[in-house]
């Protein structure tokens, strides 16, 4: 029998709020991706068969460049959140879990930065 109170026994075993924040962020990014993805699909269908220069001019529009950056940000954040859940559920070794999560987070940030850089480069040089 332990002399610790029930609160003392569970203290330090995890945050009570981080799971709720993670759940909400998954829902917020999912909701944000709906109109952004629809905008992207409709834009691409509308420009089917367009030349490179025409697409570069399209992306040079401030509205389109901002929408593309928002799409990239929401997509990579949603991807990282979803992969984090899969890693937490299916990788059981603590060291492996931390290592894989670190790789996923760094890769998500690196790919998002590269995609945003590409959008901005096209937008400002067109």
PDB file of C-alpha atoms in Angstrom, residues 5 21 34 83 91:
ATOM      1  CA  UNK A   5      -2.544  10.245  -2.622  1.00  0.00           C
ATOM      2  CA  UNK A  21      -4.966  20.592 -28.003  1.00  0.00           C
ATOM      3  CA  UNK A  34     -11.526  21.538 -47.181  1.00  0.00           C
ATOM      4  CA  UNK A  83       1.741  10.792 -38.277  1.00  0.00           C
ATOM      5  CA  UNK A  91       5.903   2.311 -32.036  1.00  0.00           C
TER       6      UNK A  91
END
